[in-house]
mmCIF file of C-alpha atoms in Angstrom:
data_model
loop_
_atom_site.group_PDB
_atom_site.id
_atom_site.type_symbol
_atom_site.label_atom_id
_atom_site.label_comp_id
_atom_site.label_asym_id
_atom_site.label_seq_id
_atom_site.Cartn_x
_atom_site.Cartn_y
_atom_site.Cartn_z
ATOM 1 C CA MET A 1 123.052 84.581 -11.210
ATOM 2 C CA LYS A 2 124.014 81.614 -13.219
ATOM 3 C CA VAL A 3 121.343 78.792 -13.000
ATOM 4 C CA THR A 4 122.292 75.348 -13.097
ATOM 5 C CA PRO A 5 120.283 73.024 -14.650
ATOM 6 C CA PHE A 6 118.568 70.409 -12.391
ATOM 7 C CA SER A 7 119.867 67.350 -14.749
ATOM 8 C CA SER A 8 123.448 69.082 -13.507
ATOM 9 C CA LYS A 9 122.469 68.959 -9.606
ATOM 10 C CA LEU A 10 121.762 65.115 -10.016
ATOM 11 C CA THR A 11 124.797 64.672 -11.637
ATOM 12 C CA LEU A 12 126.815 66.958 -9.142
ATOM 13 C CA PHE A 13 124.992 65.199 -6.204
ATOM 14 C CA SER A 14 125.377 61.345 -7.286
ATOM 15 C CA SER A 15 128.860 61.950 -7.921
ATOM 16 C CA GLN A 16 129.838 63.955 -5.093
ATOM 17 C CA TYR A 17 127.456 62.357 -2.230
ATOM 18 C CA PHE A 18 127.431 58.891 -3.078
ATOM 19 C CA TRP A 19 131.047 58.604 -3.529
ATOM 20 C CA ARG A 20 131.591 59.495 -0.073
ATOM 21 C CA LEU A 21 129.522 56.471 0.533
ATOM 22 C CA LYS A 22 131.748 54.448 -0.640
ATOM 23 C CA THR A 23 135.036 55.795 0.711
ATOM 24 C CA ASN A 24 133.558 55.753 3.937
ATOM 25 C CA GLY A 25 132.870 51.620 4.205
ATOM 26 C CA LEU A 26 129.395 52.471 3.887
ATOM 27 C CA PRO A 27 126.899 50.502 1.607
ATOM 28 C CA LEU A 28 125.271 52.158 -1.439
ATOM 29 C CA PHE A 29 121.604 52.091 -2.458
ATOM 30 C CA PRO A 30 120.662 48.346 -4.088
ATOM 31 C CA SER A 31 119.764 50.142 -7.322
ATOM 32 C CA TYR A 32 119.579 52.671 -9.753
ATOM 33 C CA SER A 33 116.289 53.367 -9.190
ATOM 34 C CA SER A 34 117.077 53.875 -5.699
ATOM 35 C CA ARG A 35 119.801 56.129 -5.924
ATOM 36 C CA LEU A 36 117.775 58.634 -8.377
ATOM 37 C CA LEU A 37 115.178 58.600 -6.324
ATOM 38 C CA VAL A 38 117.325 59.608 -3.455
ATOM 39 C CA CYS A 39 118.956 62.248 -5.794
ATOM 40 C CA ARG A 40 115.980 63.914 -6.427
ATOM 41 C CA ARG A 41 114.605 64.200 -2.991
ATOM 42 C CA TYR A 42 117.746 65.769 -2.164
ATOM 43 C CA ALA A 43 119.238 67.588 -4.946
ATOM 44 C CA HIS A 44 118.322 71.138 -3.355
ATOM 45 C CA GLN A 45 119.994 70.495 0.284
ATOM 46 C CA ASP A 46 123.359 71.072 1.542
ATOM 47 C CA LEU A 47 124.494 67.472 2.811
ATOM 48 C CA ARG A 48 127.444 68.092 4.211
ATOM 49 C CA GLY A 49 127.777 66.886 7.263
ATOM 50 C CA THR A 50 124.853 64.912 7.656
ATOM 51 C CA ASP A 51 124.555 61.052 8.033
ATOM 52 C CA LEU A 52 124.581 59.491 4.498
ATOM 53 C CA ARG A 53 123.565 55.828 5.387
ATOM 54 C CA PRO A 54 120.524 54.576 3.601
ATOM 55 C CA GLY A 55 118.082 53.929 6.458
ATOM 56 C CA ILE A 56 118.744 57.646 7.765
ATOM 57 C CA LEU A 57 119.165 59.101 4.463
ATOM 58 C CA ALA A 58 115.844 57.880 2.924
ATOM 59 C CA LYS A 59 113.846 59.636 5.955
ATOM 60 C CA PRO A 60 113.677 63.410 4.779
ATOM 61 C CA PRO A 61 114.569 65.619 7.426
ATOM 62 C CA LEU A 62 111.617 67.762 9.643
ATOM 63 C CA LYS A 63 110.975 71.123 8.716
ATOM 64 C CA ASP A 64 110.941 73.778 11.217
ATOM 65 C CA THR A 65 107.179 74.209 10.255
ATOM 66 C CA ASP A 66 106.536 70.698 10.703
ATOM 67 C CA ALA A 67 107.826 70.419 13.841
ATOM 68 C CA LYS A 68 105.481 72.950 14.789
ATOM 69 C CA SER A 69 102.719 71.228 12.745
ATOM 70 C CA PRO A 70 99.454 70.516 15.466
ATOM 71 C CA SER A 71 98.990 67.106 13.782
ATOM 72 C CA LEU A 72 102.510 66.694 14.283
ATOM 73 C CA ALA A 73 103.017 68.033 18.202
ATOM 74 C CA PRO A 74 103.035 65.528 20.910
ATOM 75 C CA SER A 75 99.137 65.002 21.872
ATOM 76 C CA LYS A 76 98.181 64.614 25.850
ATOM 77 C CA SER A 77 97.935 61.685 27.190
ATOM 78 C CA SER A 78 94.349 60.247 28.582
ATOM 79 C CA LEU A 79 94.159 61.073 32.705
ATOM 80 C CA ILE A 80 91.169 58.252 32.563
ATOM 81 C CA ASN A 81 91.416 54.931 32.290
ATOM 82 C CA VAL A 82 87.976 53.133 30.652
ATOM 83 C CA ARG A 83 87.394 49.177 30.798
ATOM 84 C CA ASP A 84 83.898 47.487 30.138
ATOM 85 C CA ILE A 85 82.968 44.471 32.009
ATOM 86 C CA PRO A 86 80.196 42.101 30.647
ATOM 87 C CA ALA A 87 77.334 42.398 32.750
ATOM 88 C CA PRO A 88 75.106 39.124 33.794
ATOM 89 C CA HIS A 89 71.942 38.919 31.028
ATOM 90 C CA CYS A 90 73.169 41.971 28.940
ATOM 91 C CA GLY A 91 75.197 45.161 28.402
ATOM 92 C CA HIS A 92 78.415 45.603 30.519
ATOM 93 C CA ILE A 93 79.665 47.255 33.806
ATOM 94 C CA ARG A 94 82.004 49.970 33.021
ATOM 95 C CA VAL A 95 84.888 50.999 34.985
ATOM 96 C CA ILE A 96 86.154 54.506 34.901
ATOM 97 C CA SER A 97 89.675 54.936 36.782
ATOM 98 C CA LEU A 98 91.269 57.687 37.555
ATOM 99 C CA ASN A 99 94.689 58.108 36.325
ATOM 100 C CA SER A 100 96.729 61.195 37.034
ATOM 101 C CA PRO A 101 99.666 60.139 39.623
ATOM 102 C CA HIS A 102 101.679 63.725 39.110
ATOM 103 C CA ASN A 103 98.856 65.358 41.068
ATOM 104 C CA ARG A 104 97.186 62.626 43.088
ATOM 105 C CA ASN A 105 94.398 62.969 40.830
ATOM 106 C CA ALA A 106 93.315 65.930 41.479
ATOM 107 C CA PHE A 107 90.837 67.554 39.372
ATOM 108 C CA SER A 108 92.736 69.699 36.508
ATOM 109 C CA THR A 109 90.747 71.165 33.568
ATOM 110 C CA GLN A 110 91.666 68.144 31.314
ATOM 111 C CA LEU A 111 90.666 65.522 33.821
ATOM 112 C CA LEU A 112 87.466 67.177 34.807
ATOM 113 C CA GLU A 113 86.746 67.345 30.623
ATOM 114 C CA GLU A 114 87.919 63.897 30.412
ATOM 115 C CA LEU A 115 84.987 62.831 33.148
ATOM 116 C CA GLU A 116 82.531 64.993 32.107
ATOM 117 C CA ARG A 117 82.772 63.093 28.302
ATOM 118 C CA GLN A 118 82.287 59.777 29.672
ATOM 119 C CA VAL A 119 79.654 60.321 32.202
ATOM 120 C CA SER A 120 77.750 62.620 29.246
ATOM 121 C CA ASN A 121 77.866 59.534 27.140
ATOM 122 C CA ILE A 122 76.649 57.012 29.683
ATOM 123 C CA ASN A 123 73.877 59.264 30.415
ATOM 124 C CA LYS A 124 72.608 59.974 27.143
ATOM 125 C CA GLN A 125 72.510 56.268 26.432
ATOM 126 C CA ALA A 126 70.344 55.971 29.651
ATOM 127 C CA LEU A 127 68.019 58.363 28.898
ATOM 128 C CA LEU A 128 67.515 57.021 25.836
ATOM 129 C CA GLU A 129 66.571 53.827 27.056
ATOM 130 C CA ALA A 130 64.351 54.859 29.588
ATOM 131 C CA LYS A 131 62.642 56.920 26.861
ATOM 132 C CA ALA A 132 62.050 53.388 24.946
ATOM 133 C CA LEU A 133 60.613 52.291 28.235
ATOM 134 C CA ASP A 134 58.398 55.119 29.137
ATOM 135 C CA GLU A 135 56.543 54.774 25.436
ATOM 136 C CA GLY A 136 57.035 50.955 24.742
ATOM 137 C CA ASN A 137 58.929 51.144 21.585
ATOM 138 C CA PRO A 138 60.267 47.631 21.076
ATOM 139 C CA ASP A 139 62.953 48.645 18.584
ATOM 140 C CA THR A 140 65.237 49.713 21.623
ATOM 141 C CA ALA A 141 66.642 46.969 24.199
ATOM 142 C CA ILE A 142 66.732 47.868 28.011
ATOM 143 C CA GLY A 143 70.124 47.294 29.708
ATOM 144 C CA SER A 144 72.152 47.054 26.116
ATOM 145 C CA GLY A 145 75.196 49.757 26.802
ATOM 146 C CA THR A 146 76.258 50.511 30.358
ATOM 147 C CA ARG A 147 74.311 49.302 33.498
ATOM 148 C CA VAL A 148 76.370 49.906 36.316
ATOM 149 C CA VAL A 149 79.093 52.380 36.239
ATOM 150 C CA ILE A 150 82.041 52.128 38.789
ATOM 151 C CA PHE A 151 84.592 55.010 39.930
ATOM 152 C CA ALA A 152 88.151 54.054 40.840
ATOM 153 C CA SER A 153 92.010 55.340 40.493
ATOM 154 C CA ASP A 154 94.783 53.525 39.112
ATOM 155 C CA VAL A 155 96.986 55.576 41.680
ATOM 156 C CA GLU A 156 98.372 54.422 44.429
ATOM 157 C CA HIS A 157 96.976 55.444 48.257
ATOM 158 C CA VAL A 158 94.649 58.125 46.363
ATOM 159 C CA PHE A 159 91.378 58.297 44.939
ATOM 160 C CA CYS A 160 90.975 61.904 44.278
ATOM 161 C CA ALA A 161 92.782 64.631 46.171
ATOM 162 C CA GLY A 162 90.361 67.156 45.026
ATOM 163 C CA ALA A 163 90.945 70.133 42.846
ATOM 164 C CA ASP A 164 94.587 70.772 41.245
ATOM 165 C CA LEU A 165 95.135 73.603 43.601
ATOM 166 C CA LYS A 166 98.092 74.573 41.210
ATOM 167 C CA GLU A 167 96.061 75.072 38.241
ATOM 168 C CA ARG A 168 93.641 76.851 40.192
ATOM 169 C CA ALA A 169 96.148 79.542 41.320
ATOM 170 C CA THR A 170 96.921 80.555 37.869
ATOM 171 C CA MET A 171 93.079 80.544 36.688
ATOM 172 C CA SER A 172 91.065 84.011 36.361
ATOM 173 C CA PRO A 173 87.857 84.593 38.163
ATOM 174 C CA GLU A 174 85.751 83.717 34.879
ATOM 175 C CA GLN A 175 87.324 80.751 34.778
ATOM 176 C CA VAL A 176 87.000 79.417 38.022
ATOM 177 C CA ASN A 177 83.841 79.889 37.784
ATOM 178 C CA ALA A 178 83.172 77.677 34.414
ATOM 179 C CA PHE A 179 85.412 75.462 36.039
ATOM 180 C CA LEU A 180 82.618 75.267 39.380
ATOM 181 C CA THR A 181 80.128 75.023 36.916
ATOM 182 C CA GLN A 182 81.451 72.150 35.028
ATOM 183 C CA LEU A 183 82.361 70.526 37.858
ATOM 184 C CA ARG A 184 78.810 70.884 39.528
ATOM 185 C CA ALA A 185 77.028 69.530 36.689
ATOM 186 C CA THR A 186 78.983 66.680 36.144
ATOM 187 C CA PHE A 187 78.397 65.338 39.811
ATOM 188 C CA ASP A 188 74.689 66.451 39.110
ATOM 189 C CA MET A 189 74.709 64.152 36.180
ATOM 190 C CA ILE A 190 76.046 61.067 38.355
ATOM 191 C CA SER A 191 73.949 61.567 41.135
ATOM 192 C CA ASN A 192 71.014 61.761 39.069
ATOM 193 C CA MET A 193 71.606 59.649 35.716
ATOM 194 C CA PRO A 194 69.222 56.416 35.689
ATOM 195 C CA VAL A 195 72.507 53.915 36.161
ATOM 196 C CA PRO A 196 73.409 53.040 39.811
ATOM 197 C CA SER A 197 77.143 53.986 40.347
ATOM 198 C CA ILE A 198 79.611 52.917 42.673
ATOM 199 C CA SER A 199 82.794 54.317 44.136
ATOM 200 C CA ALA A 200 85.668 52.396 44.992
ATOM 201 C CA VAL A 201 88.276 53.952 47.751
ATOM 202 C CA CYS A 202 90.966 53.029 48.671
ATOM 203 C CA GLY A 203 93.311 55.352 49.565
ATOM 204 C CA ALA A 204 92.591 59.600 50.160
ATOM 205 C CA ALA A 205 89.439 61.179 48.927
ATOM 206 C CA LEU A 206 89.545 65.085 50.033
ATOM 207 C CA GLY A 207 87.218 67.818 48.967
ATOM 208 C CA GLY A 208 86.587 67.245 45.453
ATOM 209 C CA GLY A 209 87.446 63.601 45.608
ATOM 210 C CA LEU A 210 85.174 62.835 48.463
ATOM 211 C CA GLU A 211 82.205 65.281 46.860
ATOM 212 C CA LEU A 212 82.556 62.541 43.434
ATOM 213 C CA ALA A 213 82.162 59.509 46.391
ATOM 214 C CA LEU A 214 79.194 61.754 47.566
ATOM 215 C CA ALA A 215 77.662 61.731 44.285
ATOM 216 C CA THR A 216 77.564 58.223 43.209
ATOM 217 C CA THR A 217 74.723 55.789 44.675
ATOM 218 C CA PHE A 218 76.796 53.564 46.470
ATOM 219 C CA ARG A 219 80.317 53.646 48.315
ATOM 220 C CA VAL A 220 82.928 50.598 48.563
ATOM 221 C CA PHE A 221 85.551 51.974 50.970
ATOM 222 C CA ALA A 222 89.004 50.542 52.421
ATOM 223 C CA PRO A 223 89.589 50.868 55.884
ATOM 224 C CA THR A 224 92.590 52.704 55.250
ATOM 225 C CA ALA A 225 90.628 55.109 53.003
ATOM 226 C CA SER A 226 91.090 58.622 54.246
ATOM 227 C CA LEU A 227 88.071 60.923 54.034
ATOM 228 C CA GLY A 228 87.772 64.652 54.420
ATOM 229 C CA LEU A 229 86.295 68.103 53.307
ATOM 230 C CA PRO A 230 88.992 70.630 54.360
ATOM 231 C CA GLU A 231 87.770 73.880 52.292
ATOM 232 C CA THR A 232 87.837 76.063 55.457
ATOM 233 C CA ARG A 233 91.432 75.343 55.927
ATOM 234 C CA LEU A 234 91.551 77.062 52.421
ATOM 235 C CA GLY A 235 89.385 79.672 53.286
ATOM 236 C CA ILE A 236 86.767 78.453 50.961
ATOM 237 C CA ILE A 237 83.823 75.641 51.568
ATOM 238 C CA PRO A 238 82.794 72.600 49.162
ATOM 239 C CA GLY A 239 81.418 73.561 46.154
ATOM 240 C CA ALA A 240 80.297 70.736 44.424
ATOM 241 C CA GLY A 241 77.594 69.195 46.217
ATOM 242 C CA GLY A 242 79.346 68.184 49.436
ATOM 243 C CA THR A 243 77.604 70.601 51.766
ATOM 244 C CA TYR A 244 74.275 69.313 50.960
ATOM 245 C CA ARG A 245 75.024 65.351 49.909
ATOM 246 C CA ILE A 246 76.835 64.207 53.193
ATOM 247 C CA GLN A 247 73.816 65.739 55.132
ATOM 248 C CA GLN A 248 71.515 62.683 53.358
ATOM 249 C CA LEU A 249 73.919 59.982 54.657
ATOM 250 C CA VAL A 250 75.084 61.162 58.144
ATOM 251 C CA SER A 251 73.391 63.216 61.111
ATOM 252 C CA LYS A 252 73.506 66.781 60.653
ATOM 253 C CA PRO A 253 75.722 67.677 63.502
ATOM 254 C CA ARG A 254 78.411 65.222 62.516
ATOM 255 C CA ALA A 255 78.365 66.505 59.009
ATOM 256 C CA LEU A 256 78.564 70.381 59.851
ATOM 257 C CA HIS A 257 81.720 69.039 62.066
ATOM 258 C CA MET A 258 83.252 67.515 59.757
ATOM 259 C CA LEU A 259 82.810 70.451 57.475
ATOM 260 C CA LEU A 260 83.730 73.012 59.868
ATOM 261 C CA THR A 261 86.857 71.533 61.212
ATOM 262 C CA GLY A 262 87.968 69.453 57.938
ATOM 263 C CA ARG A 263 88.645 66.648 59.751
ATOM 264 C CA ARG A 264 89.877 63.389 57.888
ATOM 265 C CA MET A 265 87.775 60.304 58.559
ATOM 266 C CA SER A 266 88.869 57.085 58.412
ATOM 267 C CA GLY A 267 87.466 54.414 56.211
ATOM 268 C CA GLU A 268 86.158 52.525 59.005
ATOM 269 C CA GLU A 269 84.343 55.168 61.111
ATOM 270 C CA ALA A 270 82.784 56.300 57.740
ATOM 271 C CA PHE A 271 81.106 53.034 57.754
ATOM 272 C CA HIS A 272 79.755 52.780 61.049
ATOM 273 C CA THR A 273 78.821 56.762 60.324
ATOM 274 C CA ASN A 274 76.737 55.494 57.300
ATOM 275 C CA LEU A 275 79.171 57.446 55.025
ATOM 276 C CA CYS A 276 79.540 54.111 52.894
ATOM 277 C CA ASP A 277 77.713 51.024 52.073
ATOM 278 C CA ARG A 278 80.241 48.339 52.211
ATOM 279 C CA LEU A 279 83.685 47.651 54.189
ATOM 280 C CA VAL A 280 85.929 45.644 52.565
ATOM 281 C CA ALA A 281 88.195 44.484 55.517
ATOM 282 C CA SER A 282 91.899 43.190 54.175
ATOM 283 C CA PRO A 283 94.444 41.373 56.349
ATOM 284 C CA LEU A 284 97.068 43.556 54.417
ATOM 285 C CA GLN A 285 95.751 47.127 55.857
ATOM 286 C CA ASP A 286 98.667 47.550 58.075
ATOM 287 C CA GLU A 287 101.440 47.048 55.342
ATOM 288 C CA LYS A 288 103.127 50.453 53.347
ATOM 289 C CA SER A 289 104.527 48.632 50.885
ATOM 290 C CA GLY A 290 103.950 49.147 46.901
ATOM 291 C CA ASP A 291 102.577 45.756 46.489
ATOM 292 C CA MET A 292 100.262 45.818 49.162
ATOM 293 C CA ALA A 293 98.751 48.875 48.249
ATOM 294 C CA ILE A 294 98.022 47.447 44.815
ATOM 295 C CA HIS A 295 97.029 44.378 46.208
ATOM 296 C CA ARG A 296 94.683 46.511 48.328
ATOM 297 C CA ARG A 297 93.048 48.319 45.649
ATOM 298 C CA LYS A 298 92.178 45.509 43.856
ATOM 299 C CA GLU A 299 90.509 43.918 46.337
ATOM 300 C CA ILE A 300 88.277 47.224 46.961
ATOM 301 C CA LEU A 301 87.704 47.290 42.625
ATOM 302 C CA HIS A 302 86.872 43.750 42.970
ATOM 303 C CA SER A 303 84.208 44.227 45.706
ATOM 304 C CA ALA A 304 82.759 46.902 43.712
ATOM 305 C CA VAL A 305 81.907 44.998 40.844
ATOM 306 C CA LYS A 306 81.231 42.024 42.641
ATOM 307 C CA MET A 307 78.045 44.722 43.851
ATOM 308 C CA ALA A 308 77.858 45.518 40.377
ATOM 309 C CA LYS A 309 77.193 42.110 39.126
ATOM 310 C CA ASP A 310 74.554 41.659 41.884
ATOM 311 C CA ILE A 311 72.579 44.843 41.012
ATOM 312 C CA CYS A 312 72.752 43.320 37.113
ATOM 313 C CA GLU A 313 71.401 40.087 38.048
ATOM 314 C CA GLY A 314 68.098 41.582 37.853
ATOM 315 C CA ALA A 315 65.980 42.538 34.959
ATOM 316 C CA PRO A 316 67.390 45.545 33.413
ATOM 317 C CA ALA A 317 64.141 47.425 33.282
ATOM 318 C CA SER A 318 63.753 46.891 36.964
ATOM 319 C CA THR A 319 66.903 48.399 37.965
ATOM 320 C CA LEU A 320 66.471 51.437 35.500
ATOM 321 C CA VAL A 321 62.838 52.315 36.958
ATOM 322 C CA LEU A 322 63.888 51.781 40.411
ATOM 323 C CA THR A 323 66.996 53.901 39.836
ATOM 324 C CA ARG A 324 65.273 56.503 38.229
ATOM 325 C CA MET A 325 62.194 56.819 40.689
ATOM 326 C CA PHE A 326 64.945 56.907 43.888
ATOM 327 C CA ASN A 327 66.965 59.353 42.021
ATOM 328 C CA GLU A 328 63.404 62.081 41.325
ATOM 329 C CA GLY A 329 61.790 60.913 44.616
ATOM 330 C CA ALA A 330 59.806 57.773 45.172
ATOM 331 C CA SER A 331 56.050 57.852 46.209
ATOM 332 C CA ALA A 332 52.937 55.923 45.639
ATOM 333 C CA LYS A 333 51.858 57.685 42.615
ATOM 334 C CA THR A 334 55.881 56.997 41.184
ATOM 335 C CA GLU A 335 55.689 53.383 42.219
ATOM 336 C CA ALA A 336 52.520 52.583 40.385
ATOM 337 C CA GLU A 337 53.792 54.019 37.091
ATOM 338 C CA ALA A 338 57.047 52.429 37.175
ATOM 339 C CA TYR A 339 55.180 48.881 37.876
ATOM 340 C CA GLU A 340 53.434 49.606 34.397
ATOM 341 C CA ARG A 341 56.299 50.579 32.590
ATOM 342 C CA VAL A 342 58.095 46.865 33.575
ATOM 343 C CA LEU A 343 55.023 44.900 32.552
ATOM 344 C CA ARG A 344 55.946 46.313 29.060
ATOM 345 C CA THR A 345 58.989 43.950 29.127
ATOM 346 C CA GLU A 346 59.506 40.502 28.030
ATOM 347 C CA ASP A 347 61.891 40.134 31.236
ATOM 348 C CA ARG A 348 58.294 40.174 33.521
ATOM 349 C CA ASP A 349 56.794 36.793 31.314
ATOM 350 C CA GLU A 350 60.581 35.233 31.549
ATOM 351 C CA GLY A 351 60.723 35.791 35.281
ATOM 352 C CA LEU A 352 57.578 34.333 35.971
ATOM 353 C CA LYS A 353 58.137 31.567 33.574
ATOM 354 C CA ALA A 354 61.626 30.758 35.366
ATOM 355 C CA PHE A 355 59.856 30.606 38.854
ATOM 356 C CA ARG A 356 57.509 27.550 37.646
ATOM 357 C CA GLU A 357 60.436 25.613 35.880
ATOM 358 C CA LYS A 358 62.712 26.253 39.036
ATOM 359 C CA ARG A 359 65.494 27.939 36.995
ATOM 360 C CA LYS A 360 67.506 30.656 36.905
ATOM 361 C CA PRO A 361 65.582 33.854 34.688
ATOM 362 C CA VAL A 362 67.364 34.870 31.184
ATOM 363 C CA PHE A 363 66.748 38.311 30.688
ATOM 364 C CA THR A 364 67.326 40.747 27.846
ATOM 365 C CA GLY A 365 65.638 43.433 28.392
ATOM 366 C CA ARG A 366 63.705 43.378 25.210
ATOM 367 C CA LEU A 367 60.075 45.229 25.171
ATOM 368 C CA LYS A 368 56.823 43.466 24.013
ATOM 369 C CA LYS A 369 55.441 44.511 20.593
ATOM 370 C CA ALA A 370 52.117 46.032 20.944
ATOM 371 C CA ARG A 371 49.601 43.635 19.983
ATOM 372 C CA LYS A 372 46.777 44.473 17.463
ATOM 373 C CA ASP A 373 43.038 44.082 17.539
ATOM 374 C CA LEU A 374 40.915 42.907 14.706
ATOM 375 C CA SER A 375 40.716 46.480 13.231
ATOM 376 C CA GLY A 376 44.504 46.667 13.201
ATOM 377 C CA GLU A 377 45.025 49.014 16.106
ATOM 378 C CA THR A 378 47.160 48.604 18.719
ATOM 379 C CA GLU A 379 46.061 48.711 22.318
ATOM 380 C CA LYS A 380 47.462 52.040 23.069
ATOM 381 C CA GLN A 381 45.620 53.353 20.238
ATOM 382 C CA THR A 382 42.402 51.699 21.144
ATOM 383 C CA THR A 383 43.191 53.102 25.232
ATOM 384 C CA ALA A 384 43.282 56.575 24.008
ATOM 385 C CA LYS A 385 40.422 56.555 21.693
ATOM 386 C CA SER A 386 38.328 55.142 24.483
ATOM 387 C CA LYS A 387 39.665 57.995 26.320
ATOM 388 C CA ASP A 388 39.009 60.874 23.978
ATOM 389 C CA GLY A 389 35.148 58.822 23.782
ATOM 390 C CA SER A 390 34.599 59.223 27.703
ATOM 391 C CA LYS A 391 35.946 62.895 27.859
ATOM 392 C CA MET A 392 33.196 63.777 25.032
ATOM 393 C CA GLN A 393 30.221 62.183 26.386
ATOM 394 C CA ASP A 394 31.737 64.371 29.716
#
C-alpha cells in the first residue's frame, strides 16, 4: 500500500477544496495561516459534499463517540424553581416552587430528589444555628440563612397532583419502597425542621400534594384550591403522613370521612374546618382564563410572603426556639430552657432598648460574648465549677 506523505495531502487538499470555494463563489479564508490550519485539521477527511463555507468548516464535525459523551448529552432541566426574598432584619425567605407541568407537579423520582436536596440544605443550616444557640457560640449568627420557607407552584391550576403514577407503574416493589421511604423522610424533615414553613396552594393538592401541605407549619389557600386524599380509589392509603397529620388539624370523624371517601374539599371549606390558616379571597376567583389563574397564583404567593415577613419581624433566635419547641412538644420545662437561650442574644437587649427609645428594634441574631471574671474564666466555666464543687460536698 502506497503511503502519501502528509505534505502531499496538504497540497492536494488545498488545491482541490479551496478551488471549489472559489468556483462556487464563496469567500476564501482571510489568510494563508487560516487556510493552513484548516488544511491540517481536515486533511485526513473526505469532505466531498460538505458545506465548505468558512464559518461552518471551521467547526469540526461531531464524532459518534462525542454525541454519546455524558458531558455533551442534554442535561435534565430542573423541576424546581428557587428564589430568595430578603427578610426583615437579616436572612432571607426561600420560595421553592414546583415546576413540572408535563405531569401536573406529580412527585417523580427527579422532583423528589430535588425537593429533598433543597429541604436538607435548609435543615442543616438551621440545625447548625440551633446548636450554636444551645452552646452560646458567638461565632455563628442566628438567622443568617433561610428564616422561613414557602412551598408554591409555578404550574397553573395545580399545586401538586400527588405521585407520578405513570412512573410508579414502571417501578419494581423495591424501587417503590425506596421512593416511599425518601418521600416520608423529606416530609418529616419539613415538619420537624426549626424553620417555619408555609404552603401556598391555589389549585389542586391531591394525595402526596396535600400531604406536603399538611407537613408545613402553615397553609395559605385560595378558594379555588381543591384538596383531597383519593388513595382508597387506587387500592391504597396515604403513605407519607396524611393519615395522622390531618387528624392534628381537623376532627377525627371529618378526617376519617375524607380518607374513606376520597372526596375533594374546596379551599373555603378547608378554612372553616381548620385545615388552612389563611384564605385569600379574590374577586377574580370565578374566572377560568389563564391570565386570571396566574393572577390568583401571584396573590396567594404574595399573601404567603407577607405572612413570612410578619414572622421574620421577630428576633431570629426567638422564632427559631419557638418553632423548635412546638415541634418537640411545648411544656413548662422546654419553655424555661428556651427562655434561657434567648437571654444569650444581643437582640434581647436591643428589644428593651428600642422599647425605651420608642423605636423599631433592629435585630441581628448575634449572641453575646461570654464575659470573663478577674481570673480569666467565663461565666459558663465558673458555673460548671460551682456545680462540681457542690457535688463533691454532697
